[in-house]
XYZ file of C-alpha atoms in Angstrom:
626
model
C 79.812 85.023 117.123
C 78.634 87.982 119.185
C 77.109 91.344 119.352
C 79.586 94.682 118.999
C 78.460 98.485 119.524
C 80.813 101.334 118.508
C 80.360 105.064 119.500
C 82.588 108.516 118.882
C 81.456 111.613 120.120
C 82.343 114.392 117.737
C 83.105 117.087 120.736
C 85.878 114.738 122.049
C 84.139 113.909 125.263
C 84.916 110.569 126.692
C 82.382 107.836 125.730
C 79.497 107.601 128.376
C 79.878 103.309 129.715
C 76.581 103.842 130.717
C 75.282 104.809 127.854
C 77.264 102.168 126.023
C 76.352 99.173 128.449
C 72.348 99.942 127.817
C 73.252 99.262 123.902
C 74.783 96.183 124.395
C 72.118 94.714 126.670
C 69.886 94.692 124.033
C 71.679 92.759 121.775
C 72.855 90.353 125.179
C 71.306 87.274 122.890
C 74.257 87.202 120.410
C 77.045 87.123 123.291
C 75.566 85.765 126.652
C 78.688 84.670 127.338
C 81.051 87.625 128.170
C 81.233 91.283 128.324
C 83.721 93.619 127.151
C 84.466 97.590 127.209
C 87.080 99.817 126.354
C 86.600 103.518 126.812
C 89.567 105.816 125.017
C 88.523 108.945 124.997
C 86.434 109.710 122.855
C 85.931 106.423 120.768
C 84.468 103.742 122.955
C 83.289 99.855 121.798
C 81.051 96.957 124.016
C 81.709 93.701 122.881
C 79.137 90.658 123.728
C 80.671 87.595 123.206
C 79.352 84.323 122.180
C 82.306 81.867 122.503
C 83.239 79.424 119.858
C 86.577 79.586 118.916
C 89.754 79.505 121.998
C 87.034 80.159 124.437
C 89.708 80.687 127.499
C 91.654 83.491 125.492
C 89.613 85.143 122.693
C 88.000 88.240 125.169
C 87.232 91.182 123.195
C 87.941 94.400 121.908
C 91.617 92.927 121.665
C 94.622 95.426 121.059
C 97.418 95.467 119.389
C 100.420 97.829 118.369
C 98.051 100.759 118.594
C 94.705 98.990 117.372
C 91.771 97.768 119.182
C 89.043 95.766 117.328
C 85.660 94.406 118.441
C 84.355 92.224 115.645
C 81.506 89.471 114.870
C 82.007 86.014 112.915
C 84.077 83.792 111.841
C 87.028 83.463 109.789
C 87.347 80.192 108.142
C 91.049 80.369 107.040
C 92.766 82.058 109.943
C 94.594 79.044 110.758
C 96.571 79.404 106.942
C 96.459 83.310 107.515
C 98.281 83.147 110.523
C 100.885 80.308 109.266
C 101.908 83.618 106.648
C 101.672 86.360 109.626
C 104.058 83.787 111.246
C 106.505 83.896 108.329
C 106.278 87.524 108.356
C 107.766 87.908 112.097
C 103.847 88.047 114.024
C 104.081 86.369 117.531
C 100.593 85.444 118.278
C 99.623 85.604 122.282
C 96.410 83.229 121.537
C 94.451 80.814 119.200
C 91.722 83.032 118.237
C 90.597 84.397 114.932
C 89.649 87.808 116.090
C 93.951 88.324 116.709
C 94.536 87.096 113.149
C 92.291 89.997 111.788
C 93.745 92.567 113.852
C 97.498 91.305 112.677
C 96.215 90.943 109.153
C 95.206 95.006 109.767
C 98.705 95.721 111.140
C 100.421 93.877 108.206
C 98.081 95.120 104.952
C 95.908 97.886 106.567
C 92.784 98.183 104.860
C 93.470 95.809 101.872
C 93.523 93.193 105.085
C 90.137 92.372 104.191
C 90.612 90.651 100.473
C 92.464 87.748 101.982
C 89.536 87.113 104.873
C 87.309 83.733 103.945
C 84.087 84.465 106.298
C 81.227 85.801 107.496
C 82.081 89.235 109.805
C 81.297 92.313 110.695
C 84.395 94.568 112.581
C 85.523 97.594 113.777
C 88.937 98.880 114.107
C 90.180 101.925 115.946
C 93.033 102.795 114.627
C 95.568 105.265 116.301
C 98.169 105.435 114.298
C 96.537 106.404 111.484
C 93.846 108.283 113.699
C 91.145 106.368 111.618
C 88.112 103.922 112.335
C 88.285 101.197 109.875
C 84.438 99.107 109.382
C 84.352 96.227 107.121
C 81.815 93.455 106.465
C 81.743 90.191 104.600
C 81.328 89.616 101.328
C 77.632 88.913 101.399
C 76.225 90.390 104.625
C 76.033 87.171 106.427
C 76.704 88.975 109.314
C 75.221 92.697 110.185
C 76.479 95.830 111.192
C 73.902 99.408 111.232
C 75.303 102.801 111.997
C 73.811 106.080 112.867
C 75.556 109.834 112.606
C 74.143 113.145 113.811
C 75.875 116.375 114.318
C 77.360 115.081 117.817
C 78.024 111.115 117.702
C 78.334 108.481 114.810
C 77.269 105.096 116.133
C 77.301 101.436 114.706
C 75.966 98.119 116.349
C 75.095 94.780 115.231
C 71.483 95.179 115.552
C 69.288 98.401 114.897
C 67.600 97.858 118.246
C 71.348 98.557 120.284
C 71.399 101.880 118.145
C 68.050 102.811 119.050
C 68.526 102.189 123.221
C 71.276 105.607 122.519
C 69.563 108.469 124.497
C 69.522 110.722 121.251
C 68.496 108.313 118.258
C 64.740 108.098 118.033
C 63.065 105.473 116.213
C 61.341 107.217 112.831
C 60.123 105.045 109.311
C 61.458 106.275 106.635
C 58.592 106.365 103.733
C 60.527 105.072 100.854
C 61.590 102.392 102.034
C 58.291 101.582 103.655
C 57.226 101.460 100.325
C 60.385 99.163 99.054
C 59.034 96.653 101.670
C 55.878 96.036 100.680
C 57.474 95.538 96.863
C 59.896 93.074 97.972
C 59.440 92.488 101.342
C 63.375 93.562 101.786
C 65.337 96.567 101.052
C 67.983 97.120 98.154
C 70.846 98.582 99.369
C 72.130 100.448 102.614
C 68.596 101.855 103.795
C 66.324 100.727 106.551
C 62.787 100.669 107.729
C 64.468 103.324 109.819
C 64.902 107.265 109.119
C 68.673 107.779 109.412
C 69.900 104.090 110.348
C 71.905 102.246 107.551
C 73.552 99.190 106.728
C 77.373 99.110 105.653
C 76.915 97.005 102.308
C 78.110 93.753 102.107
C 81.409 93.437 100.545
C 82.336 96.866 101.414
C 84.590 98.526 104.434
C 84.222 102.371 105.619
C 87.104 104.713 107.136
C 86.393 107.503 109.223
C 89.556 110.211 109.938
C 88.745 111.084 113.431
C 90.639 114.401 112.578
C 88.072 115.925 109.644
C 85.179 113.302 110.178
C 85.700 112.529 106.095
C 83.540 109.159 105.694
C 84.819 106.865 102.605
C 82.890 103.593 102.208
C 84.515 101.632 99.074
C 83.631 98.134 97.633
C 86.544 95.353 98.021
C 84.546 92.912 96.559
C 81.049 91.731 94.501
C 80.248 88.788 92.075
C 82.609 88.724 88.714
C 80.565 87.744 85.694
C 83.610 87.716 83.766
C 82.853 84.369 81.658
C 85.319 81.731 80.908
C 84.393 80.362 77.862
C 87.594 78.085 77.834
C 86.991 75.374 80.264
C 84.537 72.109 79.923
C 81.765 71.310 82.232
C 84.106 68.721 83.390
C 86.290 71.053 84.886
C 84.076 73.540 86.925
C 82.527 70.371 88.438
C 86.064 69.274 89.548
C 86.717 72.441 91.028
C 83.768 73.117 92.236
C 83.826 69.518 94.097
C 87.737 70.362 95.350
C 85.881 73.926 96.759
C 83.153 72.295 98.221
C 84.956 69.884 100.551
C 87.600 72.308 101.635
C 84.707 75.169 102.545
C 82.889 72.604 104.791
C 85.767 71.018 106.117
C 86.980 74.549 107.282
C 83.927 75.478 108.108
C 83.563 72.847 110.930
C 86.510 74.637 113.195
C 84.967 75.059 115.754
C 85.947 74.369 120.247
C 81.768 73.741 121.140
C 79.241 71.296 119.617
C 78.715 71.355 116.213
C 75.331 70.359 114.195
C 73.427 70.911 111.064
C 70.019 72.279 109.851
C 68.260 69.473 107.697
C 65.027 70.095 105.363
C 65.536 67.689 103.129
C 66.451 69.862 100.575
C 69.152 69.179 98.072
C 71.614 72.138 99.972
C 71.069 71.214 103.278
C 71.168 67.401 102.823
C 74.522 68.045 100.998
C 75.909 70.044 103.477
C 75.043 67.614 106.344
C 75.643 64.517 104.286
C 79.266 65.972 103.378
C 80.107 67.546 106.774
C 79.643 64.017 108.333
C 82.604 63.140 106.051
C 84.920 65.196 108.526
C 83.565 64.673 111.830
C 85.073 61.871 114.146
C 81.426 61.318 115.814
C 77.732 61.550 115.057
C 76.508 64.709 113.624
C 73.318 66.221 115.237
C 70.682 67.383 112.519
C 67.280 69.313 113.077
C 64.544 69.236 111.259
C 60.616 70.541 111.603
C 57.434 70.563 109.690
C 54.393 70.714 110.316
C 50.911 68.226 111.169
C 48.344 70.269 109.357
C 48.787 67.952 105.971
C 51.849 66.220 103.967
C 51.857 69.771 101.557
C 53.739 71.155 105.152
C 56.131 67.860 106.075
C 58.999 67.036 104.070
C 60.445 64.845 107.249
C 60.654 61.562 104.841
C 63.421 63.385 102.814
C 65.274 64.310 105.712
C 65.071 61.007 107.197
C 66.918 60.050 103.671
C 69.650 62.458 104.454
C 70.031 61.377 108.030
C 70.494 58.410 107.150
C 73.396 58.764 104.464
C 74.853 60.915 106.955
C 74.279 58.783 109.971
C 73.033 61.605 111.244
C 71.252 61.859 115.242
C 67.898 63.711 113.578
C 66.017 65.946 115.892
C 62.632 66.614 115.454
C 60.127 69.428 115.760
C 56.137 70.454 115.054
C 56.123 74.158 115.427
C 52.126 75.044 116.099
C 49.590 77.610 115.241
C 49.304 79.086 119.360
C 53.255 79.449 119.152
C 52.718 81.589 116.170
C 50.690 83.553 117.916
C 52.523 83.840 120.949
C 55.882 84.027 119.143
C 55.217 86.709 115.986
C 55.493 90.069 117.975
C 58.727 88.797 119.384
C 60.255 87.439 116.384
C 59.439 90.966 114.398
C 61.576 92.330 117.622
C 64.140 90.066 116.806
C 64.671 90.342 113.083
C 64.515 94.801 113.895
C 62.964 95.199 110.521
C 60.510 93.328 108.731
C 61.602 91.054 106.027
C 61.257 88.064 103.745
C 58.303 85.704 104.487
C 56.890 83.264 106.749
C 59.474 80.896 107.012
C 61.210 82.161 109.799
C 58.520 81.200 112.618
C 59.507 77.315 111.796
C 63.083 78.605 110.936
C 63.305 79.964 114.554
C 61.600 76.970 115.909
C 64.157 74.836 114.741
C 67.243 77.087 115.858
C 65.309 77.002 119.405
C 65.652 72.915 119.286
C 68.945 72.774 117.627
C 70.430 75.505 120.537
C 69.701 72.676 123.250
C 72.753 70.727 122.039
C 74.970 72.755 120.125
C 76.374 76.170 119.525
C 77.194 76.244 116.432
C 74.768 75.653 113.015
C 75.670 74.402 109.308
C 73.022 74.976 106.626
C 72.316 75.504 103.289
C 71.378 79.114 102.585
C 72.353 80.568 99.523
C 72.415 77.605 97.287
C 69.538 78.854 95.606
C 70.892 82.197 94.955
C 74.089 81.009 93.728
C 73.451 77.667 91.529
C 69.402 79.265 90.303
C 67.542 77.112 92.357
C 64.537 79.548 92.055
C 61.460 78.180 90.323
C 60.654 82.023 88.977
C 63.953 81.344 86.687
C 62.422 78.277 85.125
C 59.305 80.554 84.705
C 61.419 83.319 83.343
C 63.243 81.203 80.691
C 59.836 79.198 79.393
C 58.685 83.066 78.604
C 62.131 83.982 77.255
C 62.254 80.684 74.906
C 58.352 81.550 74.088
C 59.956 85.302 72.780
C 62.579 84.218 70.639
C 60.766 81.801 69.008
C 57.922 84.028 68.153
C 59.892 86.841 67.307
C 62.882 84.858 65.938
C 65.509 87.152 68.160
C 67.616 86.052 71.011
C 68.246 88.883 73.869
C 71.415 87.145 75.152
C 75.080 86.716 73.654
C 74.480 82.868 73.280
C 70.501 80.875 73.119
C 70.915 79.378 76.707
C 67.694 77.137 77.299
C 65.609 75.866 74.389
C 61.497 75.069 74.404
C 62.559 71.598 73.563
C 65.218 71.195 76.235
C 63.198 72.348 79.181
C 60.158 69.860 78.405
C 61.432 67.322 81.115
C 62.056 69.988 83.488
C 58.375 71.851 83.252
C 56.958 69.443 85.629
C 58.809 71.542 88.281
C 56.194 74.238 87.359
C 52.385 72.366 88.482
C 52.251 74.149 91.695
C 53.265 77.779 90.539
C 50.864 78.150 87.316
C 49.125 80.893 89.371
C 52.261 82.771 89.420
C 52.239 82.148 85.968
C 49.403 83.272 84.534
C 49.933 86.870 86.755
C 53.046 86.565 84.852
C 51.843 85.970 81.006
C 48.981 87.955 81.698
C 51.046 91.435 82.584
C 55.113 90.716 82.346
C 55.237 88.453 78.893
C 57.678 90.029 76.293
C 58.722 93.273 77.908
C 62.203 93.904 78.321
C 64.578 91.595 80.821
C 64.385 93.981 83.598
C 60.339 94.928 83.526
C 59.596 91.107 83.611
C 62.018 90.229 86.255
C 60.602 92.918 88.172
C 57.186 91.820 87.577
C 58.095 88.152 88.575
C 59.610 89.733 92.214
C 56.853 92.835 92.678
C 54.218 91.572 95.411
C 52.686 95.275 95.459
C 50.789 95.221 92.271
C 48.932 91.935 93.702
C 48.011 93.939 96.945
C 47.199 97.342 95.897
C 43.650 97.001 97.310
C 44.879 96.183 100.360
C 45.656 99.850 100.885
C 44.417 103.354 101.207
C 44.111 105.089 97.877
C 45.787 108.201 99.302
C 48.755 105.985 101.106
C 49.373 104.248 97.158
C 49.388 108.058 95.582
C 52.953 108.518 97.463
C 54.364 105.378 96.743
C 56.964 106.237 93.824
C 57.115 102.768 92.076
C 58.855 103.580 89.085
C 61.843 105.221 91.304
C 61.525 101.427 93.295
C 62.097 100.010 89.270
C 64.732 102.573 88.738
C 66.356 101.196 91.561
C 65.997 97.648 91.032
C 66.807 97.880 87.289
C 70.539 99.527 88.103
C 71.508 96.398 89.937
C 69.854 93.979 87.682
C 71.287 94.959 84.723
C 75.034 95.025 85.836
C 77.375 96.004 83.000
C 79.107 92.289 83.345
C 76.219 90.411 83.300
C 74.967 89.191 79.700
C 72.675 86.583 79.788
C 69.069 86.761 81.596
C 70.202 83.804 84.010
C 73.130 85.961 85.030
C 70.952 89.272 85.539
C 68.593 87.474 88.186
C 71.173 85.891 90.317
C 72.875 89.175 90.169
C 69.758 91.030 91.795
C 68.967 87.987 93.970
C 72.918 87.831 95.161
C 72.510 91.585 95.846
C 69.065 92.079 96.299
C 67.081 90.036 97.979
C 69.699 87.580 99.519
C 70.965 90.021 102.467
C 67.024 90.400 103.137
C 67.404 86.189 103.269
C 70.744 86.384 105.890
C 69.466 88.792 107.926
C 66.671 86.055 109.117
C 69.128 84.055 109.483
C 71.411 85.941 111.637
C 68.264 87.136 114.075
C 66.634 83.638 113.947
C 70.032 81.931 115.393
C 71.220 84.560 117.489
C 68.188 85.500 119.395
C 68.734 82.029 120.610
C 72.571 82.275 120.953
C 73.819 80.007 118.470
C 75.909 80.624 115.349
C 74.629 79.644 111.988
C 77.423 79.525 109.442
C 76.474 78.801 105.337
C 79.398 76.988 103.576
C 77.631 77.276 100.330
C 78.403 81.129 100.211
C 81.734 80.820 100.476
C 83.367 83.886 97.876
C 85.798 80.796 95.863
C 82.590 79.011 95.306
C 80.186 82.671 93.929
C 84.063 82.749 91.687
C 83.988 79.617 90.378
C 80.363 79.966 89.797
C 79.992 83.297 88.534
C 82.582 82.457 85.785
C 80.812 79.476 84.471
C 78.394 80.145 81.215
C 74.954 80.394 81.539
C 73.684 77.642 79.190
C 75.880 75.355 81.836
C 74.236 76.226 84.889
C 71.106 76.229 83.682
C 71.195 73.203 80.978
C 67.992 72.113 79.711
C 66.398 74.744 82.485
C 67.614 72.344 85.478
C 67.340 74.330 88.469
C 70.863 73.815 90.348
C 72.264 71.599 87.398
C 76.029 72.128 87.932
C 75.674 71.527 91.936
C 73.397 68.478 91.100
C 76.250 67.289 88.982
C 78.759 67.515 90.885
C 77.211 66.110 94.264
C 74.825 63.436 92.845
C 77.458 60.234 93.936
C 77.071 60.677 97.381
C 73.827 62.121 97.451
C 70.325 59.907 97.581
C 68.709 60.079 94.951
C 65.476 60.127 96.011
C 66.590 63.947 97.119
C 68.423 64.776 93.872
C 65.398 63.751 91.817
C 62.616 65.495 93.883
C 60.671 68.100 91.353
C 58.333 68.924 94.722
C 60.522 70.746 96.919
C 58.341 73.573 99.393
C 60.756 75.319 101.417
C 59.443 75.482 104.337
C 55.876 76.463 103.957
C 53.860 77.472 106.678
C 49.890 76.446 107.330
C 48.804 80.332 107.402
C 46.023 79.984 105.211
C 44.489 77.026 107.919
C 45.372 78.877 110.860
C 43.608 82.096 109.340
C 40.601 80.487 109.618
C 40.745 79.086 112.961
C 42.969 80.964 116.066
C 44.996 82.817 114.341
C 42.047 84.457 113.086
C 41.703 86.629 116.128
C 44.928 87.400 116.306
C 45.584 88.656 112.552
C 42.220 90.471 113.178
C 43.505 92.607 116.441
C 46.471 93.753 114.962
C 45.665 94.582 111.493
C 42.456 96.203 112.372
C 43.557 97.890 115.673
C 42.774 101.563 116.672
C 46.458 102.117 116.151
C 46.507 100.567 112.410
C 43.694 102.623 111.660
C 45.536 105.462 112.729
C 48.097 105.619 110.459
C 45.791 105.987 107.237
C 47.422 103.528 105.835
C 45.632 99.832 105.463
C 42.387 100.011 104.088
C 40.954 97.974 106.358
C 37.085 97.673 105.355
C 38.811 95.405 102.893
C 41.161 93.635 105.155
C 38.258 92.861 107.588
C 35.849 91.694 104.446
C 38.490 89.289 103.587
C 39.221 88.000 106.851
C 35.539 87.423 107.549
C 35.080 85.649 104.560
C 37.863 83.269 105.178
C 39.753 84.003 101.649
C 43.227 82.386 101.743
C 45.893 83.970 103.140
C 48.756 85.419 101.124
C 51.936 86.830 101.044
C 50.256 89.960 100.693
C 48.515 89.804 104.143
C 51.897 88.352 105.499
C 53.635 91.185 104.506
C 51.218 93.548 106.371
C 51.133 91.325 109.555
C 54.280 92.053 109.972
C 54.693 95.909 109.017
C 52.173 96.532 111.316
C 53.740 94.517 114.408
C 56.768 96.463 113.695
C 54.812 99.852 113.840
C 53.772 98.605 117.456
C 57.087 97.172 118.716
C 59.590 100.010 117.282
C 57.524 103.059 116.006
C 54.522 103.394 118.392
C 56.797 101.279 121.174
C-alpha cells in the first residue's frame, strides 16, 4: 500500500525532483516507510511506500525490460500469476507483487489487467511502445486523480499531491458542487475540483508520448447476464468455495494482520472466517459510542469475538475529538463525501494502526448481496404497484406483499424515510423513485440561497443518474439499484475508506468485493437474492453455520451512527455555528444562513442535510479559500 505521483512535461524537459518530491510529501501518510524517484527525461514518478508484502526487496518504481511502474495495492493472486509467468520462461529477482504486474505487462501488455484479483491503482511507462499505461481496480478500492494542461499531464493518489504542483490551482467546479449536495458523492470521473478527475474504476488509460492521443477503455464492470439454469443450492456452494479462497488470499500478508469488527453480519463473517486461516489470535477493533445503547452495538461484536476467538479492542470516540478532528479529516478524505461515519471509522483505524498494518473488513457487502434497507422500502412500494394496478415492471414478480410480511419489521426505524417516500416517489417510474429514495437535496432546499438553487440543474443530475441505473443488462428493479449503488455511490463509500486507513498508514483490504464473488452474484436471479425481501438472503444462507445467530437474526442493525444530533446541542454547537455561519460562508452567497442559525438556535435535530453542509463548507476553507 502506498502513495504514487506521475508527471510528463509536454515540451520534453526533464521532470523537476523538486517539484515532484513536494507532491509526494503530501501524501507521506500512505508510504512512511520509503521513498522512491526515477527521473527519465521527461516522464518522472515518486513512489511512497508503505511495506507489506517482501518488505526487504519490493522498493519502487521497479523496471523491467524497458518498463518502470510505480503502483498502489495489492494483488491477491500473484503468487498463482507468477507460478504461469514461471512456465512462460519469467525469472523473478524478488517476492513482491508489484514485479508480477510489471511481468504480467511484459507478457499480455494492456490485457495484463483482466487476470489481476485486487485492489490497485498503477502506472506504467512504457518505452518500447513509447506509451504510459494507467489502470485501476475493478471497483476503485484504491484511487488514482490526474490533471492535464497545455504543458504537463499529472496523476497522484490523492488530489491534494496534484494540487502541491506549482501550476494546478485549486478551483470547485459548480456541477458537481451541486452533485454533492444530491448524493453526497460524485457519479463518475469528476471532482469537487475544476479540471482534476478520477480514472474510473475498472478502466485503464494509454497515453502515446509521441501525439499525446489519450484512450481510457473499460476492461471490466458487473455482468447482469442471468443464469436461470442453476438452483439456489448451487450459487450458495460456490459462493461458499469463493468466499474462503478470497479471505484466505486475502490474508498474505509479511506485517500484522487484524480485522475491523461492528458486529455486523459482513464484518463478523469476515473476522469469524479469517480466524479459520490464521495460526494465532486475530486482533479485532471495534468502537461505539456512550451517549445511549441507539450508538453501541459492542454486545454483537463481543458475539463475533468470541466465535472467532478474537483479541477485541475497544474504543469511545467523543464529541471534543469531533471537533478537534473534522477539519482534518475533510483534509484527509480531499473531497467531501458520504456521511458521518467516518469520524468513528477513523477512530477505529487510529486504534487498530497501534498493532497492525494491515485491515480486513466488510465493505461492500451491502452493495453487493442488497443489504440496504431503501431496497426493502423500494420493493414494499413496487409490490403496493402491481397489485393495484395488476402489472409487473420486471421480467419475473420477484418479492410478493405476502412474502415480505416477516421481513417489514426491518422497516420501524425508517418510516420517516418512508412517508417522504409515499408522499412524493410512490408509482413513478423505476428510475424517478430510486432517485427520490437517494436525493437528499429536495429535503434541504431551504437550507440554501434562492439564487444559489436557480443554477443547480437537477434534472441534468437525474439524466445522469438515470443512464447508469437503468443499464441495458439489468432487468429487474433489485438489479437496477445495486447497479447504481456498485457504480454510484460505492466508490464515494471506498474512497473513505482508503483516506480513513491511510492517513493513519495502514492498509484496509475488503474481501467481500472480490470481482469472482460481484460474478457469481451478479448472475444469480433477483427473486433469489432478495427472497421474501431478506436483505442479504443468499450471503445469510450460505454463512449462517458458522455464524451466531444472535448476529444473523438481528433486524436492528445502525451502521455506525454517530450522536450529532446530542452533540448539536451541547459543544459542538459552537463549533457547527463558526463554520457554517462564518464571514467566509457568508461570502460565497451560497447557505442561507438566517435559516441555518434559526435552526441551530432552536436546537432542531441535526440531519444529514446539515452534515452535508458541515462538511462542504470545511472543504471551502481547507482547499478553496486555503
Amino acid at each position: 500500500m502506498c502513495g504514487i505521483v506521475g508527471l510528463i512535461n509536454k515540451s520534453g524537459l526533464p521532470g523537476d525532483y523538486n517539484i515532484l518530491k513536494n507532491m509526494a510529501d503530501t501524501i507521506h501518510h500512505r508510504g512512511p516507510d520509503e521513498d522512491g524517484v526515477m527521473i527519465d527525461g521527461p516522464v518522472s514518478f515518486f513512489h511512497k511506500r508503505l511495506s507489506i508484502i517482501d518488505i526487504a526487496c519490493g522498493q519502487q518504481p521497479m523496471s523491467f525490460k524497458g518498463c518502470t511502474i510505480v503502483y498502489n495495492g495489492e494483488i491477491y493472486n500473484y503468487i498463482e500469476l507468477k507460478e504461469d509467468l514461471k512456465k512462460k520462461g519469467h525469472v523473478f529477482e524478488t517476492s513482491s507483487d508489484t514485479e508480477v504486474i510489471l511481468h504480467m505487462y511484459v507478457e499480455y501488455g494492456n490485457n495484463s489487467v483482466n487476470f489481476l484479483n485486487g485492489m490497485f491503482a498503477f502506472i506504467i511507462y512504457d518505452r518500447n511502445e513509447n506509451q504510459i499505461f494507467i489502470a485501476r481496480d475493478h471497483f476503485g478500492i484504491k484511487p488514482l486523480y490526474w490533471y492535464q494542461n497545455e504543458n504537463i499531464i499529472a496523476f497522484a493518489s490523492e488530489i491534494k499531491a496534484l494540487l502541491a504542483h506549482p501550476s494546478i490551482d485549486a478551483e470547485s467546479e459548480p456541477d458537481n458542487l451541486y452533485e454533492y449536495l444530491t448524493f453526497q458523492f460524485i457519479i463518475g470521473s469528476g471532482t469537487m475540483f475544476k479540471n482534476i478527475y478520477k480514472i474510473l474504476p475498472g478502466s485503464y488509460m494509454s497515453i502515446d508520448l509521441k501525439n499525446w492521443d489519450i484512450k481510457e477503455e473499460k476492461y471490466w464492470e458487473p455482468n447482469f447476464n442471468i443464469d436461470q439454469y442453476h438452483t439456489e443450492e448451487y450459487f450458495i456452494v460456490e459462493l461458499d468455495k469463493i468466499l474462503k479462497k478470497t479471505i484466505y488470499q486475502q490474508l498474505r500478508s509479511d506485517v500484522p494482520i487484524g480485522t475491523y469488527l461492528s458486529g455486523g453480519i459482513d464484518s463478523s463473517f469476515v473476522t469469524v472466517m479469517a480466524s479459520k486461516f490464521l495460526d494465532t489470535q486475530i486482533k479485532s477493533f471495534s468502537g461505539a459510542f456512550k451517549e445511549g445503547p441507539e450508538f453501541n452495538e459492542l454486545q454483537y461484536a463481543h458475539l463475533a469475538a468470541k466465535k472467532a476467538n478474537a483479541e477485541l479492542f475497544e474504543v469511545f470516540p467523543t464529541e471534543q475529538e469531533f471537533i478537534d478532528l473534522l477539519p482534518k479529516l475533510i483534509y484527509h478524505l480531499d473531497e467531501p463525501v458520504a456521511g458521518p461515519g467516518l469520524f468513528p471509522q477513523y477512530i477505529v483505524s487510529r486504534l487498530a494502526s497501534k498493532h497492525v498494518k494491515v485491515i480486513l473488513g466488510g465493505q461492500g457487502g451491502d452493495e453487493i448481496f442488497g443489504g440496504y434497507t431503501r431496497y426493502l422500502v423500494a420493493y414494499l412500494e413496487q409490490a403496493l404497484k402491481g397489485s393495484i394496478y395488476e402489472t409487473n415492471e420486471e421480467d419475473e414478480h420477484i418479492v410478493s406483499l405476502e412474502s415480505m410480511l416477516p421481513n417489514l419489521p426491518s422497516l420501524k426505524q425508517y418510516v420517516p424515510m418512508m412517508k417522504s417516500f409515499l408522499k412524493e416517489g410512490a408509482f413513478d417510474d423505476m428510475d424517478r423513485r430510486y432517485f427520490h429514495l437517494v436525493d437528499r437535496m429536495g429535503s434541504i432546499a431551504q437550507f440554501f440561497e434562492p439564487d444559489f438553487l436557480n443554477d443547480c440543474r437537477h434534472e441534468a443530475i437525474f439524466r445522469k443518474f438515470s443512464d447508469n441505473f437503468n443499464n441495458p443488462d439489468t432487468k429487474s428493479y433489485f438489479n437496477k439499484m445495486t447497479h447504481f449503488d456498485m457504480l454510484g455511490s460505492l466508490p464515494g463509500l471506498l474512497q473513505v475508506e482508503d483516506r480513513v486507513s491511510m492517513s493513519v498508514s495502514i492498509e484496509s483490504r475488503v474481501p467481500l468485493l472480490d470481482r469472482r464473488i460481484v460474478d457469481l452474484i451478479s448472475r444469480m436471479p433477483a427473486g433469489m437474492k432478495f427472497k421474501g425481501g431478506e436483505m442479504k438472503y443468499l450471503l445469510k444462507k450460505t454463512i449462517k453455520d458458522i455464524m451466531p445467530p444472535e448476529i444473523m437474526n438481528r433486524k436492528d442493525k445502525m451502521g455506525f451512527p454517530v450522536p450529532l444530533h446530542i452533540w448539536s446541542k451541547n459543544k459542538a454547537k459552537d463549533f457547527i455555528m463558526d463554520t457554517l455561519l462564518s464571514k467566509k460562508a457568508k461570502e460565497r452567497n451560497m447557505i442561507n444562513t438566517d435559516y441555518i442559525e434559526k435552526l441551530i438556535l432552536e436546537e432542531q435535530p441535526f440531519s444529514r442535510g446539515l452534515w452535508g453542509l458541515l462538511s462542504l463548507e470545511l472543504w471551502h476553507n481547507q482547499f478553496i479559500d486555503k
